[in-house]
XYZ file of C-alpha atoms in Angstrom:
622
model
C -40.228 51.132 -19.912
C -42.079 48.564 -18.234
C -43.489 49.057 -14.407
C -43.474 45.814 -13.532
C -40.650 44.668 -10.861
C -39.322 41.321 -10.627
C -37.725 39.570 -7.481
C -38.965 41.932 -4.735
C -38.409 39.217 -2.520
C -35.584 37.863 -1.756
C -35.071 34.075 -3.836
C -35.993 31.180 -2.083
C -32.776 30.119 0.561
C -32.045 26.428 -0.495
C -32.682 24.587 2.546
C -29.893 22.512 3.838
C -30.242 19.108 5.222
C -28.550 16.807 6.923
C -28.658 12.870 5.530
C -31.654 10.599 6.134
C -31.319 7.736 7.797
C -30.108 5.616 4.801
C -26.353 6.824 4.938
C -23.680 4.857 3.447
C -20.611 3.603 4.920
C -18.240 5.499 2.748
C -20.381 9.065 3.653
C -19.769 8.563 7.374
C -17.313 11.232 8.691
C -13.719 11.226 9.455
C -13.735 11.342 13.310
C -10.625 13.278 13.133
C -12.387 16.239 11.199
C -14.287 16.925 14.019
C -14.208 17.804 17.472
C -16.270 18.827 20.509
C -19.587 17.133 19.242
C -21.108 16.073 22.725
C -23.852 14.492 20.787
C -22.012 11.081 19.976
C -25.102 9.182 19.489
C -25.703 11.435 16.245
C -25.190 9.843 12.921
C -23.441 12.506 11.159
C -22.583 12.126 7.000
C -19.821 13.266 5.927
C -19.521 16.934 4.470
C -16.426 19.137 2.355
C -17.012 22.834 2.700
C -20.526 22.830 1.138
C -21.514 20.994 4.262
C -25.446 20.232 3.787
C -27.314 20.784 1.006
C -30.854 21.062 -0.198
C -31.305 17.714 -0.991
C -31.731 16.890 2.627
C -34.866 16.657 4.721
C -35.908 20.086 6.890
C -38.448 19.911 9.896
C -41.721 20.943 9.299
C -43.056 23.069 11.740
C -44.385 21.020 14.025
C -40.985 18.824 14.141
C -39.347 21.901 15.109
C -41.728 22.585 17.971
C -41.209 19.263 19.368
C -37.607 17.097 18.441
C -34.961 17.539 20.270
C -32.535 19.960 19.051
C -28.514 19.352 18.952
C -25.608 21.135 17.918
C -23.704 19.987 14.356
C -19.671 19.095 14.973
C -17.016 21.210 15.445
C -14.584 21.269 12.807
C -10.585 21.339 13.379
C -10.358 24.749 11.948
C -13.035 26.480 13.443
C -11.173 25.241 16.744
C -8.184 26.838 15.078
C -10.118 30.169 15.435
C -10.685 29.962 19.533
C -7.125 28.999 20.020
C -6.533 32.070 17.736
C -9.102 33.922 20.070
C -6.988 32.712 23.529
C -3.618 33.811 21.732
C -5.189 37.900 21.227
C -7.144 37.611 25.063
C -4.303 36.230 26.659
C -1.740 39.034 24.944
C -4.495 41.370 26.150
C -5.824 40.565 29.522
C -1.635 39.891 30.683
C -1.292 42.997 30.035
C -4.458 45.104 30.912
C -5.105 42.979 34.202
C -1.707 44.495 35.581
C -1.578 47.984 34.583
C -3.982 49.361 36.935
C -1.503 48.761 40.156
C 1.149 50.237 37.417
C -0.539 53.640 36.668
C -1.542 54.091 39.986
C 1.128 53.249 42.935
C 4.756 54.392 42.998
C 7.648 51.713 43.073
C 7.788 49.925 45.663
C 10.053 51.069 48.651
C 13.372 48.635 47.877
C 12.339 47.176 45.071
C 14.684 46.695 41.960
C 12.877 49.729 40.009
C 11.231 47.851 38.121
C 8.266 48.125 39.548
C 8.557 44.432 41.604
C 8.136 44.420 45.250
C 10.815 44.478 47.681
C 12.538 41.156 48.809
C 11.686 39.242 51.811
C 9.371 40.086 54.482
C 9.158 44.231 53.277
C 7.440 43.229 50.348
C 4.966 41.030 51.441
C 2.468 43.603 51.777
C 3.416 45.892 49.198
C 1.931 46.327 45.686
C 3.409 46.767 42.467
C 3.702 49.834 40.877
C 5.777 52.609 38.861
C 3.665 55.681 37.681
C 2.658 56.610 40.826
C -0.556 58.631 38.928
C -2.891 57.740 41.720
C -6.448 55.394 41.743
C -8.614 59.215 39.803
C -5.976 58.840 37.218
C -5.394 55.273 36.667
C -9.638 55.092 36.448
C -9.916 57.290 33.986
C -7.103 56.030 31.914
C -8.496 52.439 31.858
C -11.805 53.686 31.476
C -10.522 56.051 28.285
C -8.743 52.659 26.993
C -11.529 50.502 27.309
C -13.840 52.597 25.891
C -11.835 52.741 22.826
C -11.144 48.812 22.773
C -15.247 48.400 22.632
C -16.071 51.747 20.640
C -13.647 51.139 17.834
C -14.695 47.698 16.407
C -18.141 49.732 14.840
C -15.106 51.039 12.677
C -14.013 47.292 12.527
C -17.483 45.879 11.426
C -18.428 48.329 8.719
C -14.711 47.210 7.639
C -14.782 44.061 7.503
C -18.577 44.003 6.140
C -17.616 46.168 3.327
C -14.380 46.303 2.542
C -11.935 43.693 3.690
C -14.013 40.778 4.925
C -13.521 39.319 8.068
C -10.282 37.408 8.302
C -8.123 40.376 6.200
C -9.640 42.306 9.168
C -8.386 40.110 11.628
C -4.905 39.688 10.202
C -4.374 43.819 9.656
C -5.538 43.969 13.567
C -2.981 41.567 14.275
C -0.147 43.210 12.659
C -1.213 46.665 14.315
C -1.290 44.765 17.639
C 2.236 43.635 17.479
C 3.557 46.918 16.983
C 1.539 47.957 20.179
C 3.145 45.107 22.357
C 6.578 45.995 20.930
C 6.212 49.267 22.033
C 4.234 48.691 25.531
C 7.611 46.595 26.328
C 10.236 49.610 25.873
C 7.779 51.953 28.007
C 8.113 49.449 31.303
C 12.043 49.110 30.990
C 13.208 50.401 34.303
C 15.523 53.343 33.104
C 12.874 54.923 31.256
C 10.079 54.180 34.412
C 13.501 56.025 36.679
C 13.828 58.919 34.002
C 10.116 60.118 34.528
C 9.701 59.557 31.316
C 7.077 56.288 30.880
C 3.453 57.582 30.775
C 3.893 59.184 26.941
C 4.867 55.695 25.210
C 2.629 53.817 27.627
C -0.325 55.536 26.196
C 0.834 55.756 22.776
C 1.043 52.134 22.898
C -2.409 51.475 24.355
C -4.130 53.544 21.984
C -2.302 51.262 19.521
C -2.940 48.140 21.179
C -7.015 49.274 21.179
C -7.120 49.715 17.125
C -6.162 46.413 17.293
C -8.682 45.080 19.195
C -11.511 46.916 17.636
C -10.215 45.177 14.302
C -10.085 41.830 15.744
C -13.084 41.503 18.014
C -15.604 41.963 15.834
C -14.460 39.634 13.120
C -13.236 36.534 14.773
C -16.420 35.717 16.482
C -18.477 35.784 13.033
C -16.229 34.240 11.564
C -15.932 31.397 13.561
C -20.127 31.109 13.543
C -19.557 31.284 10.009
C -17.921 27.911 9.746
C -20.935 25.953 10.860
C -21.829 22.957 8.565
C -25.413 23.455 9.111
C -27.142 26.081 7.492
C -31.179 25.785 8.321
C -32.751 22.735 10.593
C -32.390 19.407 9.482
C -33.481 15.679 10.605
C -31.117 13.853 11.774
C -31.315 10.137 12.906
C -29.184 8.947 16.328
C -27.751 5.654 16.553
C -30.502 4.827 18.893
C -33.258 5.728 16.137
C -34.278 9.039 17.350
C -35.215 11.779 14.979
C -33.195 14.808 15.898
C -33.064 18.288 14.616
C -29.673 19.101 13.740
C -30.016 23.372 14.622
C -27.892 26.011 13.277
C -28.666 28.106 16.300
C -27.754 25.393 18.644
C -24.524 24.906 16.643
C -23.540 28.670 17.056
C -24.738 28.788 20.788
C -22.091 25.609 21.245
C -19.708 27.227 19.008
C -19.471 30.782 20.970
C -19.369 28.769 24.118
C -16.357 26.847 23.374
C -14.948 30.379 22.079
C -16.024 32.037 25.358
C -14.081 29.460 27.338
C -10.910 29.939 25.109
C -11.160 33.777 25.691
C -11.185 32.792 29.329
C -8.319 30.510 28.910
C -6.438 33.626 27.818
C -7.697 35.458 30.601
C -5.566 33.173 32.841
C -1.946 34.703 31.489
C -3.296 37.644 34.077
C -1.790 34.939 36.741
C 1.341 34.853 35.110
C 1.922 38.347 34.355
C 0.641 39.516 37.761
C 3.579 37.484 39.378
C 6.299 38.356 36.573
C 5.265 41.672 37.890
C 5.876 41.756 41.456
C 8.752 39.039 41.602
C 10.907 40.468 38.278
C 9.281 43.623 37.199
C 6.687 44.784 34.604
C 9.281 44.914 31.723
C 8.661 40.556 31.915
C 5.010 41.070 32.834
C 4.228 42.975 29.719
C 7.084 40.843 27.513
C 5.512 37.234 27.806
C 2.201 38.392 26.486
C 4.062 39.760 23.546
C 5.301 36.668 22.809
C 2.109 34.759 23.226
C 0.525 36.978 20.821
C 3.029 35.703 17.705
C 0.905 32.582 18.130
C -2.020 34.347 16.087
C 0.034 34.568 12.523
C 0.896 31.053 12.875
C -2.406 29.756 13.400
C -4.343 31.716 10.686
C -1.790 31.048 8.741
C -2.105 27.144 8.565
C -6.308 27.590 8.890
C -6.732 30.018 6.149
C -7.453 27.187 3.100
C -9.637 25.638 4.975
C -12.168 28.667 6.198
C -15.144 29.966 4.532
C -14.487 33.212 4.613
C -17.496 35.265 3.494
C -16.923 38.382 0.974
C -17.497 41.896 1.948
C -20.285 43.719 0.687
C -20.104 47.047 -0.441
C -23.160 48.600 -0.013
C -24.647 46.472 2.960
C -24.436 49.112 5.338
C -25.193 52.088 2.791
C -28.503 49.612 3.094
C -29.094 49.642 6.423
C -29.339 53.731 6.813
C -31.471 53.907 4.130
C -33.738 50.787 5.281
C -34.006 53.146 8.494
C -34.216 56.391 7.138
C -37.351 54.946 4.557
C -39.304 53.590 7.645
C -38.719 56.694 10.047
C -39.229 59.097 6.745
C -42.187 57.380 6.076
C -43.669 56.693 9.399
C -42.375 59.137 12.260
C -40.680 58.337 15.056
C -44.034 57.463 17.429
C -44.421 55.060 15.363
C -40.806 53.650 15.331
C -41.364 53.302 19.008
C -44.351 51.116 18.393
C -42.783 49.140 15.339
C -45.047 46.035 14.102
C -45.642 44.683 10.804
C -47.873 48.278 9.467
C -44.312 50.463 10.495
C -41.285 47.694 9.076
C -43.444 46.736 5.985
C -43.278 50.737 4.482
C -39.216 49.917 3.740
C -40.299 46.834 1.870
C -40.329 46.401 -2.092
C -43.068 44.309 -2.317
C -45.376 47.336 -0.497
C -43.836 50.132 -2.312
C -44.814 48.123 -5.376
C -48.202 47.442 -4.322
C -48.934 51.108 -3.001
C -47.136 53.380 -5.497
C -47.322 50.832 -8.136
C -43.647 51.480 -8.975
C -39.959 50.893 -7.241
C -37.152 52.805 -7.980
C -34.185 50.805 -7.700
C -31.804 53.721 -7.256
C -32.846 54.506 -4.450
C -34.520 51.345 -3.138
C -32.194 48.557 -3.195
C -32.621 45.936 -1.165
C -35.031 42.814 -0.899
C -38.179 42.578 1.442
C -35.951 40.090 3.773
C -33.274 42.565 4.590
C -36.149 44.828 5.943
C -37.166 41.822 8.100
C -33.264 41.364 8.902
C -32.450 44.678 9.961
C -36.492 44.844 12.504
C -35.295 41.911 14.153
C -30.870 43.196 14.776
C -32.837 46.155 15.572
C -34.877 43.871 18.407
C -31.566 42.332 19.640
C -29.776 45.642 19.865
C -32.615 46.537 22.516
C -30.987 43.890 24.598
C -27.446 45.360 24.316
C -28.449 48.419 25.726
C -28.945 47.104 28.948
C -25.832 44.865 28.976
C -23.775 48.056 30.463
C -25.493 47.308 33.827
C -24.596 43.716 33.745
C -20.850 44.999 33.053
C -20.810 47.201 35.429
C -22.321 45.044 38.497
C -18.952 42.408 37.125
C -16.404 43.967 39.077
C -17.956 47.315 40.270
C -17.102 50.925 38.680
C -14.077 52.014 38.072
C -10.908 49.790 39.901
C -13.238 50.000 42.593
C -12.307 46.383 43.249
C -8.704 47.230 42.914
C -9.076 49.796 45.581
C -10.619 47.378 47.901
C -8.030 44.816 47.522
C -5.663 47.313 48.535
C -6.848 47.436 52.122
C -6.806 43.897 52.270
C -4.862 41.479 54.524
C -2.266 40.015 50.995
C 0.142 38.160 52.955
C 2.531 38.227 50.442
C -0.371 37.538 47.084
C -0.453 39.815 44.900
C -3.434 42.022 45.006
C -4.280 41.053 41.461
C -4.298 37.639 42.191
C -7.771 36.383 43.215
C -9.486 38.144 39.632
C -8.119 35.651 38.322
C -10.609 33.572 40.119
C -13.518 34.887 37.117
C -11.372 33.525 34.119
C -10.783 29.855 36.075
C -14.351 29.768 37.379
C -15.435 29.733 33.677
C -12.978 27.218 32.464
C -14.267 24.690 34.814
C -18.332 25.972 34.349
C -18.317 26.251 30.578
C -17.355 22.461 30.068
C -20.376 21.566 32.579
C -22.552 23.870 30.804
C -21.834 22.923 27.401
C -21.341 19.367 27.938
C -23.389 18.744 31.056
C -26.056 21.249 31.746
C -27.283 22.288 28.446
C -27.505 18.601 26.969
C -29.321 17.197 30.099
C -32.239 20.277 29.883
C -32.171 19.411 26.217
C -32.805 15.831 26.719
C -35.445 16.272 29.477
C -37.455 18.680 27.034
C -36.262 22.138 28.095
C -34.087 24.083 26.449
C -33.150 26.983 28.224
C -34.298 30.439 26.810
C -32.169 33.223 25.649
C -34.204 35.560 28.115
C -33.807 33.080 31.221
C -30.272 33.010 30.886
C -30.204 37.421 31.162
C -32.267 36.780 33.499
C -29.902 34.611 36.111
C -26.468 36.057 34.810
C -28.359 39.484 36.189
C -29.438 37.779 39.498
C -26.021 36.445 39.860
C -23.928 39.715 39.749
C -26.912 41.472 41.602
C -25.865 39.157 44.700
C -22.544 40.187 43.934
C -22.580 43.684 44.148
C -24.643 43.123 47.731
C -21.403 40.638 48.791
C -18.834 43.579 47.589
C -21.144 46.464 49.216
C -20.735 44.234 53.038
C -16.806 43.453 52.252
C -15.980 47.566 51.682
C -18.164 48.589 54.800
C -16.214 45.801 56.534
C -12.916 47.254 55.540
C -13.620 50.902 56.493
C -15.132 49.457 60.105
C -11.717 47.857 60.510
C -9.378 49.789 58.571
C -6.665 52.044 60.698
C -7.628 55.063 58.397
C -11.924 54.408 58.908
C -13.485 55.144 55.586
C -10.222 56.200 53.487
C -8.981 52.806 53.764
C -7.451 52.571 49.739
C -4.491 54.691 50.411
C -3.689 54.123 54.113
C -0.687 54.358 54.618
C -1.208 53.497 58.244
C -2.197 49.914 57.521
C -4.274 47.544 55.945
C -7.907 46.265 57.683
C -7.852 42.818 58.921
C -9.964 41.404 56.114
C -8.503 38.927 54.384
C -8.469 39.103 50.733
C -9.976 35.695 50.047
C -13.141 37.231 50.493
C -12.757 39.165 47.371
C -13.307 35.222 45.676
C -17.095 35.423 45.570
C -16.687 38.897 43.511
C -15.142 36.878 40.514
C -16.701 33.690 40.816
C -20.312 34.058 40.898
C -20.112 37.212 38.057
C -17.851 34.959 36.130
C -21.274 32.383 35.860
C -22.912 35.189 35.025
C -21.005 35.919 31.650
C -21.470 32.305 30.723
C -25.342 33.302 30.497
C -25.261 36.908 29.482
C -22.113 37.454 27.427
C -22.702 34.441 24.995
C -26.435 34.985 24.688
C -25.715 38.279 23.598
C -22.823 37.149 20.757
C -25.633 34.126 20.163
C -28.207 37.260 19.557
C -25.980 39.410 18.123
C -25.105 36.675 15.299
C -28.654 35.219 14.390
C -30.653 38.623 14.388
C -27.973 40.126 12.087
C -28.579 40.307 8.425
C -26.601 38.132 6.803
C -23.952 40.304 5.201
C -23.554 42.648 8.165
C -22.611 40.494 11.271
C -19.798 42.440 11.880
C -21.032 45.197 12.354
C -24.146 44.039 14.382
C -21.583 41.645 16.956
C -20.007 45.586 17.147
C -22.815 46.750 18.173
C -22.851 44.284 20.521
C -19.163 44.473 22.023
C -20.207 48.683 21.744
C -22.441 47.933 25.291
C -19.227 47.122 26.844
C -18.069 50.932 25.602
C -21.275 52.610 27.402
C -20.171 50.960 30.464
C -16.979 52.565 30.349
C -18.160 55.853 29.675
C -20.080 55.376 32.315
C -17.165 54.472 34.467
C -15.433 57.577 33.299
C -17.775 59.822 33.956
C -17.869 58.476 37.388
C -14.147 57.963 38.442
C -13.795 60.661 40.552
C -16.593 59.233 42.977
C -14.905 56.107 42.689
C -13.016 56.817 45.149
C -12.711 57.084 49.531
C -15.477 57.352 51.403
C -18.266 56.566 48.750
C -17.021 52.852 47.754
C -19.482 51.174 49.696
C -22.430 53.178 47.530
C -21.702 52.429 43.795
C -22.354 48.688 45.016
C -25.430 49.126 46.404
C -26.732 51.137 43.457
C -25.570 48.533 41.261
C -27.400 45.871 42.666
C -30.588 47.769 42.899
C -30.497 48.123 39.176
C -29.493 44.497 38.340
C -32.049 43.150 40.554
C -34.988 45.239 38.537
C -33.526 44.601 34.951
C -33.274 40.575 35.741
C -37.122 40.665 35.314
C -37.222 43.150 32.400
C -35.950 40.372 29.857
C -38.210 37.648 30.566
C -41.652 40.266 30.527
C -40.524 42.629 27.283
C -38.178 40.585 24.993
C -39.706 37.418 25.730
C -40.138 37.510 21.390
C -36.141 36.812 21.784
C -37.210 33.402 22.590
C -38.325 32.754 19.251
C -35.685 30.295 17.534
C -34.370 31.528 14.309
C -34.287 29.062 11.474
C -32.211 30.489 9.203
C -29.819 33.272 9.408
C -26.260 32.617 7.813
C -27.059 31.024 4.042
C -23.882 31.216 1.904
C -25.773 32.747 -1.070
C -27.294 35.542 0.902
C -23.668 36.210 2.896
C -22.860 36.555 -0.801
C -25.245 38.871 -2.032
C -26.676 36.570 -4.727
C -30.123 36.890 -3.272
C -29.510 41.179 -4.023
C -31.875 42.405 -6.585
C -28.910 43.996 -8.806
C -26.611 40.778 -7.819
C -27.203 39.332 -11.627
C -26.628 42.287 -13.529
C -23.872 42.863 -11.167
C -22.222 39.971 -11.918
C -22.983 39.941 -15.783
C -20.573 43.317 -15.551
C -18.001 41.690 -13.782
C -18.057 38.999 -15.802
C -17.702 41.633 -19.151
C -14.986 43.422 -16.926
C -12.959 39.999 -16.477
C -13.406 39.418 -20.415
C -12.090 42.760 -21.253
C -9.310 42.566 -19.338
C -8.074 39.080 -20.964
């Protein structure tokens, strides 16, 4: 048997182009196939699901130092996808945005039991509620759940990676989350809140309602990125005669922002349900989401012909442990810590071949490029790690802010109502950032870095956490009760609870630059036929911070409040400046990271003989 090994790399990735300058009338585009360009000077050909092939002209390197960058077209049915995305957040956040006052307060005095306030001028400052569990309780329980919501799409990922692909993810998560909102509505009908009896379905159904979410929130992101025409760099030539560079990584950075403002668009049924609530009762509050959520089947539905949809891979993250477990076997764990080209290159093919002058393809199989995918998702992840603090500075431990509001001056708003002030606040930014901002830097020759942008969304909720620390110490100097101003039952303080607005807007600014450049990260450093899991991995920071919460929500709690701010800030102020100093190598653009033959697994080094037995299987069969 010969020694000799034969594609230890990975096969050359075609490189896709976008037309020269000499394009035809009938290749132009169909205007109506695309949407929210922002580049309309850009002469685009049109493309059918291929989208840009190898035939087409990429930058060399020193064109890609130096042309301007834009973003390729977005297509109707990646659109599809964020209205998809604002469907599942808005079923969500109408529901999770108002359970906090229901967990924790009893019903209102004279209300109509169903947890609404009383009529007239009794209710004006009274809060909703029906558990009556107290703010300990209610912590831990949202904690619990959101910890869950952000720990379970790992499960999701490796699913939809290896199994089911993404969208047959998505639409199981979708039926599960149905059954979650059916049953979230019969544990808020008043008789069974009056019996004593709500708090066992109520739970059952949010454990439900968080498989659901870990299904869908780690597929529908890739697989919107996954609909980008543009696979690698290309030259592109404006109507003005410019030579452009249309970017993949520009195209997914504008494609996740138009998909962060939809999940903020969803974020706005809070409003809704948070009045449904206190005017009618929670069994409306928690009934209209339901409904919204029906929207989902429809849309994928009608989009599902005209997505590519990339199939799961087996093995992929069978891969990945073993990639690890060869380069930590092989070269300890000081020397994981150091990483560099000596410690990554001991997993490749190409060096096993060259140092033990044979490969054993049982155990090693993989390519040399998936060893280079996996170093730099493990670079990214590095990043995630220190989201938590980010999550935790927007909107303080706990229902910390939740506490504070109810020691505020409502005058007859519902306590709830000014977080609703983070999901508008990005509604109206992310247009001006997508459309506005980030094209002007672009056209004056700087494009902002992935590191400068942690760096300000950190900044931002760091002067947050200093506005909420002043705003609590002003409500125990004024409350009737001092520092146990939450539950007073003598009064509220005489701040108003307008001043809770800066709390949600200027963290809300902040996830425009954080929470997208970490789903841009999360999606270009991941190997190509495990993005799920990786954008998990991702979402999983969000699950530290609630453990973190958890672990914590008994301090959350009268007299500390003021302190978890100030600690908070502290720590965002000092990890603004650790992103620009030790990732700056984040700033690197990536050039190619989602080619359709590699998302397929034709680039594997068993992928022919793979399909050559698939191929007898099929033949068999017939």
């Amino acid at each position: 048997m010969s020694n000799t090994i034969v594609d230890l790399q990975s096969a050359p990735i075609p490189a896709s182009a976008v037309p020269t300058n000499n394009v035809s009338a009938s290749e132009k585009h169909d205007e109506k196939d695309y949407v929210f360009n922002g580049e309309s000077d850009v002469v685009l050909g049109h493309r059918s699901s291929d989208e840009y092939q190898s035939d087409e002209l990429e930058p060399t390197d020193e064109e890609f130092a130096t042309l301007r960058k834009v973003p390729a077209p977005m297509k109707w049915a990646a659109v599809a996808m964020c209205f998809i995305e604002l469907a599942e957040r808005a079923s969500y956040y109408g529901c999770t945005k108002i359970w906090n006052n229901y967990m924790k307060n009893p019903l209102p005095v004279g209300g109509n039991g169903a947890g609404a306030v009383a009529a007239g001028a009794a209710g004006l400052n009274q809060v909703t509620g029906g558990l009556a569990m107290g703010s300990v309780s209610a912590s831990a329980v949202t904690s619990a759940f959101n910890f869950l919501t952000y720990t379970i799409p790992i499960i999701g990922g490796i699913l939809a990676d290896t199994r089911w692909g993404r969208f047959k993810t998505i639409l199981i998560g979708t039926i599960i989350g149905f059954v979650a909102h059916v049953l979230l509505c019969g544990a808020v009908v008043p008789s069974v809140i009056s019996s004593g009896n709500g708090f066992p379905p109520f739970m059952i159904s949010l454990l439900i309602l968080a498989f659901a979410a870990g299904l869908i929130k780690p597929s529908l992101g890739p697989l919107l990125c996954d609909q980008s025409p543009v696979k690698r760099p290309i030259i592109q030539i404006t109507k003005s005669g410019e030579r452009v560079i249309l970017d993949p990584q520009a195209t997914v950075s504008r494609y996740l922002n138009v998909f962060y403002m939809c999940i903020n668009i969803g974020a706005f049924m809070a409003l809704g349900t948070a009045y449904a609530a206190r005017l009618v009762g929670f069994w409306l509050a928690f009934l209209v989401p339901g409904i919204v959520y029906l929207l989902m089947p429809i849309l994928m539905f009608f989009c599902y012909k005209h997505l590519y949809k990339a199939p799961p891979q087996g093995s992929v993250t069978l891969e990945a442990i073993k990639v690890i477990k060869t380069v930590i076997g092989k070269g300890g764990l000081r020397a994981a810590f150091k990483g560099g080209d000596s410690f990554w290159n001991l997993a490749k093919p190409s060096f096993i071949q060259e140092t033990e002058g044979t490969v054993d393809r049982s155990k090693v199989f993989w390519d040399d490029t998936f060893v280079d995918e996996i170093r730099q998702s493990i670079s990214a992840c590095g990043v995630f790690l220190l989201i938590p603090i980010f999550n935790l500075s927007n909107g303080g431990i706990g229902i910390s802010e939740t506490a504070m509001s109810n020691a505020m001056v409502l005058n007859g708003i519902p306590s709830e109502i000014y977080s609703n002030a983070n999901p508008l606040t990005i509604i109206i930014a992310s247009p001006i950032f997508i459309f506005g901002i980030y094209p002007l830097c672009n056209k004056l020759g700087f494009t902002p870095r992935p590191t400068l942008k942690l760096m300000a969304g950190f900044l931002l909720v760091c002067s947050n956490m200093v506005i909420a620390a002043i705003v609590q110490w002003k409500i125990y100097q004024s409350s009737p009760c001092g520092y146990y101003a939450s539950s007073c039952k003598a009064g509220v303080s005489n701040v108003n609870l307008a001043w809770q607005l800066p709390l949600y807007i200027l963290p809300a600014l902040g996830e425009i630059l954080v929470n997208v450049t970490s789903y841009e990260l999360a999606y270009t450093r991941a190997p190509a036929r495990m993005k799920g899991l990786v954008y998990a991995i991702c979402l999983f920071s969000q699950a530290i911070s609630y453990a973190i919460q958890l672990a914590m929500s008994k301090v959350v709690d009268d007299p500390w409040l003021i302190w978890p701010y100030v600690a908070l800030a502290c720590a965002s102020f000092i990890t603004a400046f650790i992103f620009p100093t030790y990732f700056r190598h984040l700033d690197t653009p990536m050039r190619g990271f989602a080619d359709p033959d590699r998302q397929f697994g034709k680039q594997q080094p068993d992928y022919v003989k793979n399909a050559a037995e698939i191929e007898e299987g099929e033949k068999v069969k017939k």
